Tab-separated table of C-alpha atoms in Angstrom:
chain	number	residue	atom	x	y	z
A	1	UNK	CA	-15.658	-16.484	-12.832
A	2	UNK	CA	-14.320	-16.012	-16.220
A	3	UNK	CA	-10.859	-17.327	-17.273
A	4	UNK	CA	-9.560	-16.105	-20.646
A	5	UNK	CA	-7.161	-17.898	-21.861
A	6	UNK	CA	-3.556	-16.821	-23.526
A	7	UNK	CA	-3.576	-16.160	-26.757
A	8	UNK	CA	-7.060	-16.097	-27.488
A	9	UNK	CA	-7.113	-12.427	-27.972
A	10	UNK	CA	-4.628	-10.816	-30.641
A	11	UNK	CA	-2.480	-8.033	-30.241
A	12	UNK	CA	-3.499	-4.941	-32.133
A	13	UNK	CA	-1.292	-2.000	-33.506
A	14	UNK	CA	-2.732	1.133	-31.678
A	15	UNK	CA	-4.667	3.185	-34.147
A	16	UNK	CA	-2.655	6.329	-35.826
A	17	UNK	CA	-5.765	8.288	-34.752
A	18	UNK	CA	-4.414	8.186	-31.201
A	19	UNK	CA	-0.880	7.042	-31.246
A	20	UNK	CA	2.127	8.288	-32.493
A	21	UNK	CA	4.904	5.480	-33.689
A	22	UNK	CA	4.281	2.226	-33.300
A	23	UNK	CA	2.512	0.985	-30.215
A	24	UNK	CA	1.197	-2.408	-29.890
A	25	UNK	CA	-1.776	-3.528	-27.187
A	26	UNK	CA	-2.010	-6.465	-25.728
A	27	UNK	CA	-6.133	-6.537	-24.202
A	28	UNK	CA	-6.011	-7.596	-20.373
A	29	UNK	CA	-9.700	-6.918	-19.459
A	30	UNK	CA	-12.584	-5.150	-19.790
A	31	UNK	CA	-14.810	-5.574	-17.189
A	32	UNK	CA	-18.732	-5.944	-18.023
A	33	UNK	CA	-21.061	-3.987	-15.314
A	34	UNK	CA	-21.794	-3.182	-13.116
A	35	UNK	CA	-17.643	-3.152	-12.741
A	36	UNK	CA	-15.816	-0.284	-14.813
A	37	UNK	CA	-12.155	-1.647	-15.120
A	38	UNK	CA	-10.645	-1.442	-18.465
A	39	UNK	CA	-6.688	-2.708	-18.993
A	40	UNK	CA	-4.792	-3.261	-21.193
A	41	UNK	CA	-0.502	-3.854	-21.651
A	42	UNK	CA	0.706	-1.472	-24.172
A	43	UNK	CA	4.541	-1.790	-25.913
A	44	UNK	CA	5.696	1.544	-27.121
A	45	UNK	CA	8.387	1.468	-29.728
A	46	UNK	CA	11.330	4.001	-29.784
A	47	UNK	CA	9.814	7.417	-29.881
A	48	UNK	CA	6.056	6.251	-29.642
A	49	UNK	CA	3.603	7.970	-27.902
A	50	UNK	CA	-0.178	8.437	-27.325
A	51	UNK	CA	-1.825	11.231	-28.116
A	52	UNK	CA	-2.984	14.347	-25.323
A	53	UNK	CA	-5.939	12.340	-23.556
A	54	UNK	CA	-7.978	12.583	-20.467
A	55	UNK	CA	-9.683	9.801	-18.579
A	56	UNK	CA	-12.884	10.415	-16.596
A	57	UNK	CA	-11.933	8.281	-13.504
A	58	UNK	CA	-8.395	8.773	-13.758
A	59	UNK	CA	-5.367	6.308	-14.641
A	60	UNK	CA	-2.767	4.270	-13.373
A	61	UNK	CA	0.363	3.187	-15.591
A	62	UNK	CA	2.665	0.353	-13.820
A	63	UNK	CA	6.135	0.258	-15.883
A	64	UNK	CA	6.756	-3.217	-16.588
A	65	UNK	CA	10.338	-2.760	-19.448
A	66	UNK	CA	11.987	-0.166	-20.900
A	67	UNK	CA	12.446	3.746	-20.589
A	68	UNK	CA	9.694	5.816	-20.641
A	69	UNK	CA	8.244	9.524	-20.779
A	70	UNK	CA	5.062	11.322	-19.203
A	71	UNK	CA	3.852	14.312	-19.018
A	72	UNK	CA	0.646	16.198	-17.697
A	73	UNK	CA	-0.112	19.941	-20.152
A	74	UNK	CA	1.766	22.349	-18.610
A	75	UNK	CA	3.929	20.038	-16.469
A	76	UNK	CA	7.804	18.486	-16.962
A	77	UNK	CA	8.442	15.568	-19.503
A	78	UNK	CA	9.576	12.962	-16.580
A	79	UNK	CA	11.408	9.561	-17.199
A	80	UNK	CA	9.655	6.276	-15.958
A	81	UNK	CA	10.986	2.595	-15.299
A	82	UNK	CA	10.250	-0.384	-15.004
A	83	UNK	CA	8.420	-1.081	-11.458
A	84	UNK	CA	7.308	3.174	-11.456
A	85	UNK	CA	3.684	3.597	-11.027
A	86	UNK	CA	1.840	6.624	-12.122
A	87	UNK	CA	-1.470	7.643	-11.057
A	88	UNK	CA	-2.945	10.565	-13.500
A	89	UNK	CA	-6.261	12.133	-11.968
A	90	UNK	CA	-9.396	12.009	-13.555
A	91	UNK	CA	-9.721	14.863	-16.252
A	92	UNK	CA	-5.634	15.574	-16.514
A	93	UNK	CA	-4.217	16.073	-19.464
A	94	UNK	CA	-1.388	13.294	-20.436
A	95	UNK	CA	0.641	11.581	-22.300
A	96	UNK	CA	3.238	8.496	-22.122
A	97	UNK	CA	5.139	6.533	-24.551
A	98	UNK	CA	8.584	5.374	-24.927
A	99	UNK	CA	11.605	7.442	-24.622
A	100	UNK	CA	13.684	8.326	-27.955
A	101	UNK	CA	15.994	5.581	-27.692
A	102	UNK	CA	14.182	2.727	-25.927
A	103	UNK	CA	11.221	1.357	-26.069
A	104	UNK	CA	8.986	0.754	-22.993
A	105	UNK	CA	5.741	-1.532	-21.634
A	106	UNK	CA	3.406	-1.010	-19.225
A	107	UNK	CA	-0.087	-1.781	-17.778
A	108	UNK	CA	-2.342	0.930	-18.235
A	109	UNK	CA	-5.244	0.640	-15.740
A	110	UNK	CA	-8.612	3.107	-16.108
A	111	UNK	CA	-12.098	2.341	-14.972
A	112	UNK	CA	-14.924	3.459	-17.612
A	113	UNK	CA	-17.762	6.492	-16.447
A	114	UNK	CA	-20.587	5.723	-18.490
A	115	UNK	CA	-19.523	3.547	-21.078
A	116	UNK	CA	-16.294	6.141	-21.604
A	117	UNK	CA	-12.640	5.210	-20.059
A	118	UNK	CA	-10.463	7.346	-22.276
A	119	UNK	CA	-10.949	10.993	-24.077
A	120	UNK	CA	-8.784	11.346	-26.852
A	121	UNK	CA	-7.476	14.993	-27.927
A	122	UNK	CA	-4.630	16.400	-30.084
A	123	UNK	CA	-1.530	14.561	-30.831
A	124	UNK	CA	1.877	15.389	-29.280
A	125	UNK	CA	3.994	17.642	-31.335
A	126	UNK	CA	7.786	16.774	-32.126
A	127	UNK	CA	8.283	19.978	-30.327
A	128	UNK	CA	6.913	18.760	-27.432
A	129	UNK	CA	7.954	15.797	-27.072
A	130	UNK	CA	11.595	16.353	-27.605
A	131	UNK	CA	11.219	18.974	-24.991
A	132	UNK	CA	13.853	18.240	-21.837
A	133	UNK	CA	13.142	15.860	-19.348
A	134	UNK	CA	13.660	15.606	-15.339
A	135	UNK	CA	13.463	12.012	-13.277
C-alpha cells in the first residue's frame, strides 16, 4: 500500500498545447502495472477548455463545483454540475471545460492502453464552443 500524502505533489497549469484558458491539475494517481488507472482533479477557469481528445479505454468525468460544458464531435454542447457523471467511450471524440461564466472542477478518471491514457487532437474553436447548449 502506498499513501501519498497532501501536498506533496504540486499543482500544474495544464499545458497550452492541450488546453484552452486556464486549467489547473491537481495529480490524484497514476497507477504503476500491471493496473492502468490514471486521475487526476482538474479546475477549469471561466471559458477553459481542453482540447478535441480521445482516450483508448474511455473516460469518466465526476463534477465536483461549478458549471460545466461537454461535448462529443458531432453531438450537442450539454451543461454539467456538480455530482453529474459522464462516461465518454473509448475512441470518442470530446471535450469539457468550464462554462463562459463559471468555472468548474472535476475528477477525470481514464485507465492507460499501453502506456497511452489520453490522445490529444485539435483545439476547440471559439466557434464551437460558443455554439448553443442543451441540459
Amino acid at each position: 500500500m502506498d499513501i501519498i500524502a497532501a501536498g506533496t505533489r504540486p499543482t500544474n497549469r495544464a499545458s497550452k498545447d492541450y488546453f484552452t484558458g486556464t486549467v489547473w491539475q491537481d495529480p490524484v494517481v497514476a497507477a504503476p502495472a500491471p493496473a492502468r488507472l490514471v486521475a487526476a482533479r482538474v479546475a477549469f477557469e471561466p471559458g477553459a477548455r481542453t482540447a478535441w481528445h480521445t482516450h483508448p479505454l474511455g473516460q469518466t468525468l465526476y463534477v465536483l463545483s461549478g458549471i460545466g460544458l461537454v461535448q462529443t464531435k458531432g453531438g450537442p454542447i450539454q451543461e454539467i454540475r456538480p455530482g453529474d457523471t459522464v462516461w465518454i467511450p473509448p475512441g470518442e471524440k470530446h471535450w469539457h471545460g468550464a462554462c463562459p461564466k463559471n468555472g468548474m472542477v472535476h475528477l477525470a478518471m481514464q485507465e492507460s492502453l499501453d502506456g497511452t491514457h489520453v490522445t490529444w487532437m485539435e483545439h476547440v474553436t471559439d466557434e464551437e464552443y460558443g455554439a448553443s447548449v442543451s441540459r
